[in-house]
Short mmCIF file of C-alpha atoms and ligand atoms in Angstrom, two decimals:
data_model
loop_
_atom_site.label_atom_id
_atom_site.label_comp_id
_atom_site.label_asym_id
_atom_site.label_seq_id
_atom_site.Cartn_x
_atom_site.Cartn_y
_atom_site.Cartn_z
CA MET A 1191 42.64 -37.65 -21.40
CA ASN A 1192 41.14 -36.36 -24.61
CA LYS A 1193 38.61 -38.09 -26.85
CA MET A 1194 41.22 -39.54 -29.15
CA ASP A 1195 43.07 -41.09 -26.29
CA ALA A 1196 39.87 -42.77 -25.30
CA ALA A 1197 39.40 -44.05 -28.82
CA LEU A 1198 42.93 -45.36 -28.80
CA ARG A 1199 42.43 -47.17 -25.57
CA GLU A 1200 39.35 -48.76 -27.00
CA LEU A 1201 41.15 -49.93 -30.08
CA ALA A 1202 43.63 -51.73 -27.87
CA GLY A 1203 40.66 -53.05 -25.93
CA MET A 1204 39.65 -54.84 -29.13
CA ASP A 1205 42.66 -57.06 -28.74
CA ASP A 1206 41.56 -57.86 -25.21
CA LEU A 1207 38.18 -58.86 -26.58
CA ALA A 1208 39.79 -61.02 -29.22
CA ALA A 1209 41.71 -62.81 -26.50
CA LEU A 1210 38.48 -63.92 -24.81
CA SER A 1211 37.47 -67.49 -25.32
CA SER A 1212 34.07 -68.66 -26.44
CA GLY A 1213 32.69 -70.99 -29.06
CA ILE A 1214 32.57 -68.09 -31.47
CA HIS A 1215 36.13 -67.07 -30.70
CA ARG A 1216 37.30 -70.60 -31.36
CA LEU A 1217 35.71 -70.82 -34.80
CA HIS A 1218 38.14 -70.77 -37.68
CA PRO A 1219 38.91 -67.13 -38.62
CA ALA A 1220 38.45 -67.80 -42.33
CA VAL A 1221 34.98 -69.22 -41.75
CA LYS A 1222 33.98 -66.25 -39.64
CA PHE A 1223 35.31 -63.96 -42.32
CA LEU A 1224 33.36 -65.72 -45.07
CA ALA A 1225 30.17 -65.74 -43.03
CA THR A 1226 30.55 -62.02 -42.32
CA ILE A 1227 31.13 -61.19 -45.97
CA LEU A 1228 28.14 -63.30 -46.92
CA TYR A 1229 26.06 -61.54 -44.29
CA ILE A 1230 27.08 -58.09 -45.51
CA PHE A 1231 26.30 -59.00 -49.12
CA THR A 1232 22.92 -60.40 -48.16
CA VAL A 1233 22.07 -57.29 -46.15
CA ALA A 1234 23.17 -55.05 -49.00
CA SER A 1235 21.11 -56.99 -51.51
CA PHE A 1236 17.75 -56.12 -49.92
CA SER A 1237 15.84 -53.52 -51.92
CA ARG A 1238 15.82 -50.02 -50.56
CA TYR A 1239 12.24 -50.17 -49.35
CA ALA A 1240 12.58 -53.62 -47.77
CA LEU A 1241 12.72 -52.41 -44.20
CA SER A 1242 10.45 -55.12 -42.85
CA GLY A 1243 12.22 -57.83 -44.80
CA LEU A 1244 15.55 -56.66 -43.39
CA LEU A 1245 14.43 -56.79 -39.76
CA PRO A 1246 14.93 -60.54 -39.18
CA MET A 1247 18.56 -60.15 -40.30
CA VAL A 1248 19.15 -58.59 -36.89
CA LEU A 1249 18.90 -62.06 -35.40
CA TRP A 1250 22.21 -63.45 -36.64
CA PRO A 1251 24.53 -60.81 -35.13
CA VAL A 1252 22.50 -60.55 -31.93
CA LEU A 1253 22.66 -64.29 -31.44
CA LEU A 1254 26.41 -64.35 -32.04
CA TYR A 1255 26.97 -61.46 -29.64
CA GLN A 1256 25.10 -63.50 -27.04
CA MET A 1257 27.17 -66.61 -27.71
CA SER A 1258 30.50 -64.81 -27.66
CA GLY A 1259 29.79 -62.98 -24.41
CA ILE A 1260 30.27 -59.54 -25.94
CA PRO A 1261 27.43 -57.15 -25.12
CA VAL A 1262 25.83 -55.54 -28.17
CA SER A 1263 25.93 -52.20 -26.37
CA LEU A 1264 29.72 -52.40 -26.38
CA CYS A 1265 29.70 -52.40 -30.16
CA PHE A 1266 27.72 -49.18 -30.26
CA ARG A 1267 29.79 -47.58 -27.56
CA LYS A 1268 33.03 -48.39 -29.32
CA LEU A 1269 31.76 -47.38 -32.70
CA ARG A 1270 30.07 -44.16 -31.62
CA PHE A 1271 32.61 -42.19 -33.67
CA VAL A 1272 31.68 -43.99 -36.90
CA LEU A 1273 27.99 -44.43 -36.23
CA PRO A 1274 27.02 -40.86 -37.19
CA LEU A 1275 28.74 -41.34 -40.55
CA VAL A 1276 26.80 -44.51 -41.22
CA LEU A 1277 23.55 -42.90 -40.16
CA ALA A 1278 24.22 -39.85 -42.30
CA VAL A 1279 24.34 -41.85 -45.51
CA GLY A 1280 20.63 -41.73 -46.29
CA ILE A 1281 19.87 -38.43 -44.67
CA TRP A 1282 18.86 -36.67 -47.92
CA ASN A 1283 16.56 -39.39 -49.13
CA PRO A 1284 13.39 -37.94 -47.48
CA LEU A 1285 13.94 -34.72 -49.41
CA LEU A 1286 14.54 -36.42 -52.72
CA ASP A 1287 11.80 -39.01 -52.67
CA ARG A 1288 8.47 -37.71 -51.37
CA VAL A 1289 6.12 -40.24 -52.90
CA PRO A 1290 3.91 -41.65 -50.13
CA VAL A 1291 4.21 -45.40 -49.87
CA LEU A 1292 2.58 -46.21 -46.59
CA GLN A 1293 -0.19 -44.81 -44.43
CA ILE A 1294 -0.09 -45.57 -40.71
CA VAL A 1295 -3.28 -44.06 -39.26
CA THR A 1296 -2.67 -40.34 -39.93
CA LEU A 1297 1.05 -40.61 -40.54
CA THR A 1298 2.17 -40.72 -44.14
CA VAL A 1299 5.46 -42.49 -44.77
CA THR A 1300 7.19 -41.41 -47.96
CA GLY A 1301 9.51 -43.55 -50.02
CA GLY A 1302 12.38 -41.33 -48.91
CA ILE A 1303 11.83 -41.94 -45.24
CA LEU A 1304 11.45 -45.65 -45.77
CA SER A 1305 14.62 -45.89 -47.83
CA MET A 1306 16.49 -43.74 -45.31
CA CYS A 1307 15.52 -46.10 -42.50
CA THR A 1308 16.44 -49.13 -44.59
CA LEU A 1309 19.82 -47.66 -45.43
CA MET A 1310 20.51 -46.80 -41.81
CA LEU A 1311 19.57 -50.26 -40.66
CA LYS A 1312 21.75 -51.78 -43.35
CA GLY A 1313 24.67 -49.67 -42.17
CA VAL A 1314 24.15 -50.56 -38.54
CA LEU A 1315 23.84 -54.28 -39.30
CA CYS A 1316 27.02 -54.33 -41.36
CA LEU A 1317 28.82 -52.44 -38.64
CA MET A 1318 27.63 -54.88 -36.00
CA ALA A 1319 28.77 -57.85 -38.05
CA SER A 1320 32.21 -56.40 -38.84
CA PHE A 1321 32.75 -55.40 -35.25
CA LEU A 1322 31.89 -58.90 -34.10
CA LEU A 1323 34.37 -60.35 -36.55
CA MET A 1324 37.15 -58.09 -35.28
CA ALA A 1325 36.24 -58.54 -31.65
CA THR A 1326 36.21 -62.32 -31.80
CA THR A 1327 39.13 -62.80 -34.18
CA GLY A 1328 41.76 -60.07 -33.93
CA ILE A 1329 43.43 -58.49 -36.91
CA ASP A 1330 46.46 -60.76 -36.96
CA ARG A 1331 44.58 -64.03 -36.90
CA LEU A 1332 42.24 -62.66 -39.52
CA CYS A 1333 45.08 -61.74 -41.85
CA ALA A 1334 46.78 -65.07 -41.27
CA ALA A 1335 43.54 -66.82 -42.19
CA LEU A 1336 43.16 -64.77 -45.34
CA ARG A 1337 46.68 -65.67 -46.40
CA ALA A 1338 45.97 -69.32 -45.66
CA MET A 1339 42.98 -69.02 -47.99
CA HIS A 1340 45.38 -67.87 -50.71
CA VAL A 1341 44.13 -64.29 -50.74
CA PRO A 1342 47.04 -62.43 -52.37
CA GLU A 1343 49.57 -60.84 -50.08
CA TYR A 1344 48.95 -57.32 -51.27
CA PRO A 1345 45.35 -56.78 -50.13
CA VAL A 1346 46.00 -58.61 -46.87
CA THR A 1347 48.98 -56.43 -46.04
CA LEU A 1348 46.88 -53.44 -47.00
CA LEU A 1349 44.15 -54.49 -44.57
CA LEU A 1350 46.63 -55.05 -41.78
CA LEU A 1351 48.41 -51.77 -42.32
CA THR A 1352 45.16 -49.84 -42.61
CA TYR A 1353 44.08 -51.22 -39.27
CA ARG A 1354 47.39 -50.28 -37.71
CA TYR A 1355 47.31 -46.95 -39.50
CA ILE A 1356 44.04 -46.08 -37.80
CA SER A 1357 45.61 -46.45 -34.38
CA VAL A 1358 48.68 -44.54 -35.51
CA MET A 1359 46.50 -41.72 -36.76
CA LEU A 1360 44.44 -41.63 -33.59
CA ARG A 1361 47.63 -41.36 -31.58
CA GLU A 1362 48.86 -38.47 -33.71
CA VAL A 1363 45.53 -36.71 -33.37
CA SER A 1364 45.74 -37.16 -29.63
CA VAL A 1365 49.27 -35.81 -29.43
CA MET A 1366 48.51 -32.87 -31.68
CA THR A 1367 45.27 -31.84 -29.98
CA ASP A 1368 47.05 -31.96 -26.64
CA ALA A 1369 49.88 -29.83 -27.96
CA TYR A 1370 47.38 -27.41 -29.50
CA SER A 1371 45.18 -27.05 -26.44
CA LEU A 1372 48.17 -26.50 -24.17
CA ARG A 1373 49.06 -23.46 -26.19
CA ALA A 1374 45.49 -22.29 -26.69
CA PRO A 1375 44.07 -22.35 -23.19
CA GLY A 1376 40.42 -21.51 -22.74
CA GLN A 1377 39.63 -22.49 -26.30
CA ARG A 1378 37.32 -25.36 -26.98
CA GLY A 1379 38.26 -27.55 -29.88
CA ILE A 1380 40.46 -26.34 -32.66
CA HIS A 1381 39.84 -22.95 -34.20
CA PHE A 1382 38.76 -23.29 -37.80
CA SER A 1383 41.61 -21.08 -38.97
CA ALA A 1384 44.02 -23.81 -37.89
CA TRP A 1385 42.14 -26.72 -39.48
CA GLY A 1386 44.03 -26.64 -42.75
CA SER A 1387 47.49 -26.83 -41.28
CA PHE A 1388 46.29 -29.21 -38.56
CA LEU A 1389 44.94 -31.70 -41.07
CA GLY A 1390 47.97 -31.35 -43.31
CA GLN A 1391 50.32 -31.98 -40.41
CA LEU A 1392 48.22 -34.87 -39.22
CA LEU A 1393 48.40 -36.52 -42.61
CA LEU A 1394 52.15 -36.03 -42.93
CA ARG A 1395 52.90 -37.15 -39.41
CA SER A 1396 50.75 -40.22 -39.47
CA MET A 1397 52.10 -41.19 -42.89
CA ASP A 1398 55.64 -40.84 -41.57
CA ARG A 1399 54.75 -42.89 -38.55
CA ALA A 1400 53.08 -45.58 -40.61
CA GLN A 1401 56.08 -45.65 -42.91
CA SER A 1402 58.50 -46.22 -40.07
CA LEU A 1403 56.30 -48.92 -38.57
CA TYR A 1404 56.27 -50.67 -41.91
CA GLU A 1405 60.05 -50.33 -42.12
CA SER A 1406 60.32 -51.75 -38.65
CA MET A 1407 58.31 -54.76 -39.82
CA LEU A 1408 60.57 -55.19 -42.83
CA LEU A 1409 63.66 -55.00 -40.62
CA ARG A 1410 62.33 -57.87 -38.59
CA GLY A 1411 61.87 -60.11 -41.56
CA TYR A 1412 58.31 -59.33 -42.64
CA ARG A 1413 57.74 -60.54 -46.19
CA GLY A 1414 54.02 -60.90 -46.30
CA GLY A 1415 53.80 -63.98 -44.10
CA PHE A 1416 51.89 -64.21 -40.84
CA HIS A 1417 53.80 -66.71 -38.80
CA TYR A 1418 52.85 -65.38 -35.46
CA ALA A 1419 49.19 -66.31 -35.64
CA GLU A 1420 48.63 -70.02 -35.39
CA THR A 1421 46.34 -71.43 -38.02
CA ARG A 1422 44.62 -74.78 -37.91
CA PRO A 1423 42.71 -76.63 -40.59
CA ILE A 1424 39.00 -75.94 -40.94
CA ALA A 1425 37.06 -78.43 -38.83
CA ARG A 1426 33.59 -79.88 -39.17
CA LYS A 1427 32.02 -77.49 -36.68
CA ASP A 1428 33.38 -74.58 -38.72
CA TRP A 1429 31.66 -75.87 -41.85
CA LEU A 1430 28.51 -76.40 -39.82
CA PHE A 1431 28.59 -72.79 -38.65
CA LEU A 1432 29.12 -71.52 -42.17
CA GLY A 1433 26.39 -73.76 -43.57
CA LEU A 1434 23.83 -72.77 -40.94
CA SER A 1435 24.66 -69.09 -41.34
CA ALA A 1436 24.37 -69.22 -45.12
CA ALA A 1437 21.11 -71.16 -44.93
CA SER A 1438 19.59 -68.65 -42.53
CA PHE A 1439 20.68 -65.73 -44.71
CA ALA A 1440 19.09 -67.37 -47.75
CA PHE A 1441 15.94 -68.09 -45.80
CA PHE A 1442 15.50 -64.55 -44.51
CA ARG A 1443 16.40 -63.12 -47.88
CA LEU A 1444 13.88 -65.18 -49.82
CA VAL A 1445 11.05 -65.61 -47.34
CA PRO A 1446 9.41 -62.39 -46.11
CA VAL A 1447 9.24 -63.63 -42.52
CA ALA A 1448 8.26 -60.32 -40.96
CA GLN A 1449 5.34 -59.90 -43.35
CA ILE A 1450 4.10 -63.43 -42.78
CA LEU A 1451 4.29 -62.99 -39.03
CA GLY A 1452 2.59 -59.61 -39.35
CA GLY A 1453 -0.12 -61.17 -41.50
CA MET A 1454 -0.83 -63.77 -38.83
CA PHE A 1455 -1.66 -61.11 -36.29
CA VAL A 1456 -3.48 -58.54 -38.39
CA MET B 824 82.16 -56.32 -40.66
CA ILE B 825 80.65 -53.02 -41.71
CA GLU B 826 82.17 -50.84 -44.35
CA PHE B 827 81.26 -47.37 -45.53
CA ALA B 828 83.32 -46.29 -48.53
CA ASN B 829 83.00 -42.68 -49.72
CA VAL B 830 79.31 -42.48 -48.98
CA SER B 831 77.48 -39.23 -49.64
CA TYR B 832 73.79 -38.69 -49.16
CA ALA B 833 71.22 -35.93 -49.53
CA TYR B 834 67.53 -36.07 -48.63
CA GLU B 835 66.91 -32.99 -50.72
CA LYS B 836 68.91 -31.95 -53.73
CA ASP B 837 71.73 -29.51 -52.95
CA ARG B 838 71.51 -30.11 -49.20
CA PRO B 839 73.98 -32.93 -48.52
CA VAL B 840 73.58 -34.61 -45.15
CA LEU B 841 76.54 -36.98 -45.49
CA ARG B 842 79.70 -36.06 -47.36
CA ASP B 843 82.22 -38.67 -48.36
CA VAL B 844 81.90 -40.74 -45.20
CA SER B 845 84.28 -43.70 -44.90
CA PHE B 846 84.87 -46.05 -42.00
CA THR B 847 85.02 -49.75 -41.21
CA VAL B 848 83.87 -51.63 -38.15
CA GLN B 849 85.58 -54.97 -37.56
CA ASP B 850 83.78 -58.10 -36.40
CA GLY B 851 83.24 -58.06 -32.66
CA GLU B 852 84.01 -54.37 -32.33
CA THR B 853 81.78 -51.95 -30.41
CA VAL B 854 81.81 -48.50 -31.96
CA GLY B 855 80.19 -45.32 -30.72
CA LEU B 856 78.89 -42.92 -33.34
CA ILE B 857 78.67 -39.46 -31.82
CA GLY B 858 77.91 -35.97 -33.05
CA CYS B 859 75.56 -33.07 -32.37
CA ASN B 860 71.90 -32.94 -33.38
CA GLY B 861 71.53 -33.20 -37.12
CA ALA B 862 75.09 -34.44 -37.63
CA GLY B 863 73.83 -37.40 -39.66
CA LYS B 864 74.06 -40.30 -37.20
CA SER B 865 70.59 -41.69 -37.80
CA THR B 866 71.09 -41.26 -41.52
CA VAL B 867 74.19 -43.48 -41.35
CA MET B 868 72.12 -46.15 -39.59
CA LYS B 869 69.31 -45.96 -42.11
CA LEU B 870 71.69 -46.25 -45.04
CA LEU B 871 73.29 -49.27 -43.43
CA LEU B 872 69.90 -50.96 -43.14
CA GLY B 873 68.94 -50.06 -46.67
CA LEU B 874 66.05 -47.93 -45.45
CA LEU B 875 67.55 -45.14 -47.52
CA PRO B 876 69.03 -45.95 -50.93
CA CYS B 877 72.77 -45.51 -51.14
CA THR B 878 73.22 -43.30 -54.18
CA GLU B 879 76.88 -42.43 -53.84
CA GLY B 880 79.62 -44.64 -52.48
CA ARG B 881 79.53 -48.25 -51.32
CA ILE B 882 78.21 -49.88 -48.16
CA THR B 883 78.79 -53.46 -47.06
CA ALA B 884 77.50 -55.21 -43.97
CA ALA B 885 78.28 -58.74 -42.78
CA GLY B 886 80.18 -59.36 -45.98
CA LEU B 887 77.25 -58.40 -48.21
CA PRO B 888 76.73 -55.28 -50.28
CA VAL B 889 73.76 -53.28 -49.00
CA ASP B 890 71.68 -53.08 -52.15
CA LYS B 891 68.25 -54.13 -53.30
CA ALA B 892 69.30 -57.63 -54.24
CA HIS B 893 70.84 -58.41 -50.85
CA LEU B 894 68.48 -56.54 -48.55
CA PRO B 895 66.70 -59.56 -47.05
CA GLN B 896 69.98 -61.31 -46.21
CA VAL B 897 71.56 -58.13 -44.86
CA ARG B 898 68.58 -57.34 -42.68
CA GLU B 899 68.49 -60.84 -41.31
CA ARG B 900 71.94 -60.21 -39.87
CA LEU B 901 71.27 -56.73 -38.53
CA GLY B 902 69.20 -55.74 -35.54
CA PHE B 903 68.21 -52.12 -35.24
CA VAL B 904 66.90 -50.35 -32.15
CA LEU B 905 65.19 -47.23 -33.46
CA GLN B 906 65.63 -43.79 -31.95
CA ASP B 907 61.86 -43.64 -31.42
CA PRO B 908 60.41 -46.79 -29.82
CA ASP B 909 56.90 -45.73 -30.84
CA ALA B 910 57.97 -46.22 -34.42
CA GLN B 911 59.25 -49.69 -33.67
CA MET B 912 56.55 -51.49 -31.74
CA PHE B 913 53.47 -52.37 -33.72
CA MET B 914 51.95 -55.47 -32.18
CA PRO B 915 49.39 -55.20 -29.40
CA THR B 916 51.55 -56.59 -26.60
CA VAL B 917 55.26 -56.69 -25.82
CA TYR B 918 55.30 -60.47 -26.09
CA GLU B 919 53.71 -60.51 -29.53
CA ASP B 920 56.08 -57.82 -30.69
CA MET B 921 59.04 -59.89 -29.55
CA LEU B 922 57.64 -62.96 -31.26
CA PHE B 923 57.35 -61.21 -34.60
CA GLY B 924 61.00 -61.20 -35.68
CA PRO B 925 62.02 -64.73 -34.65
CA LEU B 926 58.95 -66.35 -36.22
CA ASN B 927 59.44 -64.43 -39.45
CA TYR B 928 62.89 -65.92 -39.64
CA GLY B 929 61.49 -69.41 -39.44
CA MET B 930 62.15 -70.20 -35.82
CA THR B 931 59.85 -72.59 -33.99
CA ARG B 932 57.60 -71.17 -31.34
CA GLU B 933 59.47 -72.96 -28.53
CA GLU B 934 62.79 -71.62 -29.72
CA ALA B 935 61.31 -68.14 -30.05
CA ASP B 936 59.78 -68.35 -26.58
CA ARG B 937 63.12 -69.37 -25.14
CA ARG B 938 64.86 -66.41 -26.76
CA ILE B 939 62.16 -64.01 -25.64
CA ASP B 940 62.47 -65.10 -22.04
CA ALA B 941 66.24 -64.86 -22.24
CA ALA B 942 66.10 -61.33 -23.65
CA LEU B 943 63.60 -60.16 -21.03
CA LYS B 944 65.69 -61.68 -18.30
CA GLN B 945 68.86 -60.11 -19.62
CA LEU B 946 67.29 -56.67 -19.37
CA ARG B 947 65.44 -57.58 -16.15
CA ILE B 948 62.07 -56.59 -17.54
CA GLU B 949 60.23 -59.91 -17.29
CA HIS B 950 57.28 -58.00 -15.82
CA LEU B 951 56.68 -56.20 -19.12
CA LYS B 952 56.09 -59.36 -21.14
CA GLY B 953 52.30 -59.36 -21.16
CA ARG B 954 51.80 -55.60 -21.15
CA HIS B 955 50.07 -53.62 -23.88
CA ASN B 956 52.55 -51.58 -25.88
CA HIS B 957 50.63 -48.36 -25.86
CA ARG B 958 50.11 -48.46 -22.13
CA LEU B 959 53.84 -48.47 -21.37
CA SER B 960 55.74 -45.45 -20.14
CA GLY B 961 58.39 -43.90 -22.38
CA GLY B 962 61.26 -45.69 -20.69
CA GLU B 963 59.44 -49.01 -20.42
CA LYS B 964 58.71 -48.79 -24.12
CA ARG B 965 62.37 -48.25 -24.88
CA MET B 966 63.41 -51.24 -22.78
CA ALA B 967 60.80 -53.36 -24.53
CA ALA B 968 61.99 -52.13 -27.92
CA ILE B 969 65.55 -53.16 -27.08
CA ALA B 970 64.28 -56.55 -25.95
CA THR B 971 62.45 -57.17 -29.24
CA ILE B 972 65.73 -56.76 -31.08
CA LEU B 973 67.79 -58.81 -28.62
CA ALA B 974 65.33 -61.68 -29.05
CA MET B 975 66.41 -61.88 -32.67
CA GLN B 976 70.05 -62.35 -31.63
CA PRO B 977 71.41 -60.42 -34.60
CA GLU B 978 74.98 -60.73 -35.77
CA ILE B 979 75.34 -56.95 -35.83
CA LEU B 980 73.47 -54.74 -33.39
CA LEU B 981 72.69 -51.13 -34.24
CA MET B 982 71.31 -48.90 -31.53
CA ASP B 983 70.13 -45.34 -32.01
CA GLU B 984 70.06 -43.54 -28.68
CA PRO B 985 69.40 -46.65 -26.59
CA THR B 986 69.54 -44.87 -23.24
CA ALA B 987 67.42 -41.81 -23.99
CA ALA B 988 64.50 -41.50 -21.56
CA LEU B 989 65.78 -44.24 -19.25
CA ASP B 990 66.07 -43.86 -15.49
CA PRO B 991 69.49 -44.50 -13.94
CA TYR B 992 68.67 -48.11 -13.06
CA ASN B 993 67.48 -49.06 -16.55
CA ARG B 994 70.32 -47.11 -18.11
CA ARG B 995 72.79 -49.22 -16.14
CA GLU B 996 70.96 -52.39 -17.16
CA VAL B 997 71.25 -51.43 -20.82
CA ILE B 998 74.95 -50.62 -20.44
CA ARG B 999 75.53 -53.95 -18.71
CA THR B 1000 73.58 -55.81 -21.40
CA ILE B 1001 75.51 -54.16 -24.21
CA GLY B 1002 78.71 -55.18 -22.46
CA ASP B 1003 77.49 -58.77 -22.11
CA LEU B 1004 76.68 -59.16 -25.78
CA SER B 1005 79.33 -60.45 -28.08
CA GLY B 1006 79.10 -59.50 -31.72
CA THR B 1007 79.50 -56.27 -33.61
CA LYS B 1008 77.74 -53.22 -32.22
CA VAL B 1009 77.29 -49.65 -33.42
CA ILE B 1010 75.74 -47.25 -30.95
CA THR B 1011 74.80 -43.63 -31.41
CA SER B 1012 74.17 -41.44 -28.42
CA HIS B 1013 74.56 -38.10 -26.76
CA ASP B 1014 75.17 -39.95 -23.52
CA LEU B 1015 78.95 -39.92 -23.84
CA ASP B 1016 79.42 -41.59 -20.46
CA MET B 1017 77.47 -44.55 -21.75
CA ILE B 1018 79.52 -44.52 -24.96
CA TYR B 1019 82.67 -44.52 -22.88
CA ASP B 1020 81.38 -47.46 -20.84
CA THR B 1021 80.40 -49.57 -23.81
CA CYS B 1022 82.56 -48.67 -26.80
CA GLU B 1023 86.21 -49.20 -27.47
CA ARG B 1024 86.21 -46.94 -30.48
CA VAL B 1025 84.44 -43.68 -31.27
CA ILE B 1026 83.61 -42.01 -34.57
CA LEU B 1027 82.76 -38.32 -34.41
CA LEU B 1028 80.43 -37.07 -37.11
CA HIS B 1029 79.92 -33.39 -37.76
CA ASP B 1030 77.96 -31.79 -40.53
CA GLY B 1031 77.88 -35.07 -42.36
CA ALA B 1032 81.62 -35.74 -42.32
CA VAL B 1033 83.84 -37.90 -40.14
CA CYS B 1034 85.90 -35.53 -37.96
CA ALA B 1035 87.57 -38.03 -35.69
CA ASP B 1036 87.88 -41.79 -35.52
CA GLY B 1037 89.90 -43.40 -32.78
CA PRO B 1038 90.00 -45.17 -29.42
CA ALA B 1039 87.28 -44.00 -27.03
CA GLU B 1040 89.97 -43.32 -24.46
CA GLN B 1041 91.49 -40.75 -26.77
CA VAL B 1042 88.49 -39.10 -28.51
CA LEU B 1043 86.37 -38.77 -25.38
CA HIS B 1044 89.23 -37.15 -23.47
CA ASP B 1045 89.80 -34.48 -26.09
CA ARG B 1046 87.98 -31.46 -24.66
CA GLU B 1047 88.92 -29.14 -27.52
CA LEU B 1048 87.78 -31.57 -30.20
CA LEU B 1049 84.46 -32.26 -28.48
CA GLU B 1050 83.67 -28.67 -27.63
CA SER B 1051 84.45 -27.41 -31.10
CA HIS B 1052 81.82 -29.84 -32.35
CA ARG B 1053 79.09 -28.80 -29.94
CA LEU B 1054 79.74 -31.69 -27.55
CA GLU B 1055 81.13 -31.88 -24.04
CA LEU B 1056 83.50 -34.13 -22.16
CA PRO B 1057 81.79 -37.10 -20.53
CA LEU B 1058 80.58 -36.03 -17.10
CA ARG B 1059 83.08 -38.18 -15.27
CA PHE B 1060 86.04 -36.40 -16.89
CA SER B 1061 84.66 -32.90 -16.66
CA VAL B 1062 84.03 -33.11 -12.91
CA SER B 1063 87.58 -33.83 -11.94
N1 ATP C 707 63.38 -37.27 -44.02
C1 ATP C 707 64.20 -36.21 -44.08
N2 ATP C 707 64.06 -35.30 -45.04
C2 ATP C 707 64.88 -34.24 -45.12
N3 ATP C 707 65.90 -34.01 -44.27
C3 ATP C 707 66.10 -34.89 -43.29
C4 ATP C 707 65.25 -36.04 -43.13
N4 ATP C 707 65.69 -36.73 -42.06
C5 ATP C 707 66.73 -36.04 -41.57
N5 ATP C 707 67.00 -34.94 -42.31
C6 ATP C 707 68.09 -33.97 -42.08
O1 ATP C 707 69.31 -34.66 -42.16
C7 ATP C 707 70.22 -34.19 -41.18
C8 ATP C 707 70.77 -35.36 -40.40
O2 ATP C 707 69.71 -35.99 -39.71
P1 ATP C 707 69.94 -37.22 -38.74
O3 ATP C 707 68.61 -37.67 -38.31
O4 ATP C 707 70.82 -38.20 -39.41
O5 ATP C 707 70.72 -36.52 -37.52
P2 ATP C 707 71.23 -37.18 -36.16
O6 ATP C 707 72.69 -37.05 -36.14
O7 ATP C 707 70.64 -38.52 -35.99
O8 ATP C 707 70.61 -36.14 -35.11
P3 ATP C 707 69.99 -36.39 -33.65
O9 ATP C 707 71.12 -36.39 -32.70
O10 ATP C 707 69.16 -35.16 -33.44
O11 ATP C 707 69.21 -37.64 -33.67
C9 ATP C 707 69.46 -33.17 -40.35
O12 ATP C 707 69.87 -31.89 -40.74
C10 ATP C 707 68.03 -33.39 -40.70
O13 ATP C 707 67.33 -32.16 -40.69
MG1 MG C 708 69.25 -39.38 -34.67
#
């Protein structure tokens, strides 16, 4: 089994997770979606040096992971392929911004390092929240909820197909790397001379595959509706969840909790 | 009824894949579409479903012209089992995949559930219902793909290589199921024994043109005709 196969298996495992049942799973998908979007916007809105202000935002996802019975470690294990990309975002900041902003004993922290850490944390938090949404909702229920909220058909279909496209592409990568390694024994990975044609083929093949899956949906009557995921009206506990989440985001955004706590001890 | 009238098609300019193909399939008829690799069988299916635009000639299915305006109605009446089951199954589990079609066509969940169970039972694959699609074997996947289409109970059933990759037991189950279904059926295959078992009429396609169209009894017994088109007699005739 190669790495891509493993990734594929894990993607299917997401559906298993979504089939679990907990209070969080039972929340209305639309409400979970809104709360997640709100969370991501709040996290993104912190200034780039606001590392300490950002820290309490960890609480919301961690709490929800606890309540839904999904270990946080699972999120990082499943997302280990994307994590490096997220962490790489701010990697040049320390070189670009060398103004010292903080002195911890003999260690000087520059603005670049601080903003790099903030950016990384932002990325990780957003990843955690999105993963939780997917793991407790499932792509189909999510799309059905979006349609029920009158989000236009086009972006919803796009979301659904992108999600399916990822698994299609992983499968093609898996098939192609297997085929390659069988004919290139003793070679680790794919020789760089073959990268161009490999990527080109991958793109063509996965696009073909995605196209025929979409056709297969059309042939079975798909016209932008999501009938297979049951939707129910939004209940009081859903509003409560959304309200509490939004209130806590606002609180942590406006009140520098970490600094106040820090001030109490120093 | 299905009608192809003087249909020509080319994927790329100057490389025609179908040339002036004409045939009709009557209601309730089961027709085998045979021909060597690249003869154009799958292309015929795709044109019939409107997956490829018909640029030359005229195609009708279930009394409707296959064109942009009528596509939804045409497709509602047609069920298509793809040559590649991987390209057909897109939901996480077999059950959800089977649910997709019926619910899209406005069926209630109870009605859909009833049809799903009936289709699984018909193919004797009840045990696959809750399985994850991408954890199925090649043959299991094909059986499941056939079941998703049967659950829709289409007026016209199109099957592209339905028995490829099946073990003898499942192959027999598919043959039996095809025989049990009423309605119009068009089946392509290289498994000429299966074609002989299921179809009363056979159309032989070669190089994009119809070379023979007649009773299965006659076409599938014609060694010279088959061999000159890169095919062979069904095993059961060649042994004796
Ligand atoms: N997307 C495409 N673009 C260009 N040419 C194509 C495409 N699809 C098929 N062809 C060509 O059209 C011809 C007929 O293909 P088709 O798939 O209809 O054959 P077939 O009879 O189904 O063969 P098989 O028995 O191998 O399934 C082949 O020569 C093939 O190379
Ligand atoms: Mg074919």
